[in-house]
XYZ file of C-alpha atoms in Angstrom:
169
model
C -68.407 -5.768 -79.011
C -67.406 -9.244 -77.889
C -64.434 -9.394 -80.261
C -63.305 -5.944 -79.179
C -63.307 -7.025 -75.541
C -61.439 -10.234 -76.265
C -58.755 -8.675 -78.471
C -58.379 -5.644 -76.213
C -58.069 -7.890 -73.165
C -55.256 -9.904 -74.744
C -53.247 -6.743 -75.488
C -53.981 -5.322 -72.032
C -52.670 -8.499 -70.415
C -49.500 -8.337 -72.531
C -48.913 -4.701 -71.491
C -49.590 -5.606 -67.856
C -47.039 -8.414 -68.000
C -44.452 -6.051 -69.520
C -45.051 -3.461 -66.800
C -44.843 -6.178 -64.138
C -41.456 -7.207 -65.488
C -40.185 -3.627 -65.486
C -41.527 -2.906 -62.003
C -39.878 -6.017 -60.592
C -36.578 -4.884 -62.107
C -36.859 -1.239 -60.987
C -39.020 -1.196 -57.850
C -39.441 2.423 -56.798
C -42.003 5.124 -56.277
C -42.809 7.142 -59.371
C -43.640 4.116 -61.497
C -43.518 4.698 -65.259
C -42.286 8.282 -64.853
C -39.197 7.005 -63.053
C -38.818 3.981 -65.337
C -38.735 6.195 -68.417
C -35.781 8.092 -66.965
C -33.940 4.936 -65.895
C -34.458 3.076 -69.173
C -33.611 6.030 -71.452
C -30.053 7.040 -72.355
C -28.711 9.531 -69.767
C -28.863 12.544 -72.106
C -32.533 11.803 -72.937
C -33.682 10.793 -69.435
C -35.137 14.200 -68.378
C -37.058 14.623 -71.634
C -38.326 11.040 -71.583
C -39.504 11.397 -67.983
C -41.165 14.748 -68.745
C -42.977 13.440 -71.828
C -43.922 10.232 -70.068
C -45.411 12.152 -67.156
C -47.552 14.286 -69.447
C -48.617 11.352 -71.629
C -49.552 9.424 -68.487
C -51.621 12.389 -67.269
C -53.405 12.772 -70.626
C -54.049 9.035 -70.801
C -55.583 9.121 -67.320
C -57.842 12.017 -68.288
C -58.939 10.260 -71.478
C -59.359 6.982 -69.597
C -61.602 8.563 -66.973
C -63.745 10.132 -69.685
C -63.966 6.828 -71.557
C -64.895 4.888 -68.414
C -67.569 7.435 -67.476
C -68.994 7.313 -70.989
C -68.903 3.508 -71.025
C -70.688 3.212 -67.684
C -73.364 5.668 -68.805
C -73.837 3.735 -72.048
C -74.158 0.448 -70.173
C -76.762 2.018 -67.873
C -78.643 3.284 -70.923
C -78.663 -0.137 -72.586
C -79.476 -1.962 -69.365
C -82.446 0.322 -68.752
C -83.714 -0.504 -72.262
C -83.765 -4.279 -71.801
C -87.196 -5.558 -72.741
C -88.271 -2.217 -74.249
C -88.413 -0.981 -77.809
C -85.853 1.745 -78.396
C -83.821 3.375 -75.673
C -84.968 4.054 -72.119
C -83.679 7.637 -72.279
C -82.024 9.910 -74.816
C -78.365 10.644 -75.432
C -78.440 13.895 -73.413
C -79.339 11.956 -70.269
C -76.487 9.525 -71.016
C -74.061 12.446 -71.203
C -75.425 13.763 -67.909
C -74.861 10.380 -66.239
C -71.290 10.273 -67.591
C -70.614 13.790 -66.275
C -72.000 12.817 -62.866
C -69.671 9.815 -62.686
C -66.706 11.960 -63.736
C -67.623 14.589 -61.116
C -67.874 11.968 -58.373
C -64.450 10.612 -59.315
C -62.944 14.107 -59.382
C -64.380 14.943 -55.954
C -63.233 11.598 -54.579
C -59.672 12.252 -55.723
C -59.674 15.839 -54.473
C -60.941 15.108 -50.947
C -58.336 14.645 -48.241
C -55.178 12.661 -48.301
C -54.882 9.187 -49.729
C -54.121 7.611 -46.351
C -57.420 9.011 -45.033
C -59.399 7.431 -47.852
C -58.392 3.830 -47.179
C -61.891 2.473 -46.574
C -63.257 4.198 -49.671
C -60.455 2.834 -51.867
C -60.899 -0.651 -50.442
C -64.612 -0.493 -51.259
C -63.849 0.871 -54.736
C -61.345 -1.925 -55.410
C -63.754 -4.638 -54.309
C -66.574 -3.013 -56.308
C -64.372 -2.821 -59.409
C -63.366 -6.480 -59.204
C -66.942 -7.646 -58.611
C -68.446 -5.537 -61.388
C -65.748 -6.618 -63.824
C -66.437 -10.256 -62.986
C -70.196 -9.728 -63.297
C -69.871 -7.931 -66.639
C -67.548 -10.621 -67.971
C -69.919 -13.416 -66.986
C -72.889 -11.465 -68.325
C -71.109 -10.815 -71.603
C -70.697 -14.541 -72.202
C -73.918 -15.847 -70.634
C -76.515 -13.239 -71.694
C -76.113 -13.784 -75.458
C -76.904 -17.458 -74.964
C -80.350 -16.656 -73.576
C -81.295 -13.138 -74.657
C -79.956 -12.583 -78.155
C -81.329 -14.601 -81.064
C -78.506 -15.846 -83.243
C -78.673 -14.482 -86.744
C -76.711 -16.057 -89.581
C -75.094 -12.749 -90.576
C -73.429 -12.286 -87.170
C -70.239 -14.166 -87.901
C -66.674 -13.243 -86.988
C -65.865 -12.280 -90.580
C -68.542 -9.567 -90.308
C -66.666 -8.144 -87.322
C -63.337 -7.923 -89.111
C -64.205 -7.434 -92.782
C -67.548 -5.615 -93.041
C -67.980 -1.845 -92.855
C -71.165 0.156 -92.570
C -70.638 3.119 -94.861
C -73.660 5.398 -94.594
C -72.004 8.405 -96.196
C -72.886 7.567 -99.792
C -69.195 7.812 -100.697
C -67.187 4.812 -101.800
C -64.826 3.334 -99.241
């Protein structure tokens, strides 16, 4: 999990820097939808904008589902600290994820954005603080809570597979 976070973070930062460069060149409302039309050849601009808009929508839907699932999984594992096995079963984890997704959907559906300023400010601060706390925890907790085993090396992360199907890989 640690290597996934580190590698994923590097690529996310690279994408963020690319988008920052584009947005400083083409500052306008509409973001990537507009940029796709501006950067594409004129005959392809409508199609590129259309496809980009739909891909952005689908990515947001998938991202919300992934975040809800990830939060529920973290709650499940956190609740199991110091216990044998899991604190609750997978069905409860799915229920927690659905609750988070429902709260986000209701939050986005209620009122206009300019009327939700305080809520979005709180959400932004909460997101930054929880990200910082999770990052610190990810690096500090293994030092104290997880016994180091000799088979947990970086080559295991990249080269080893767990094939439980009985078929050859």
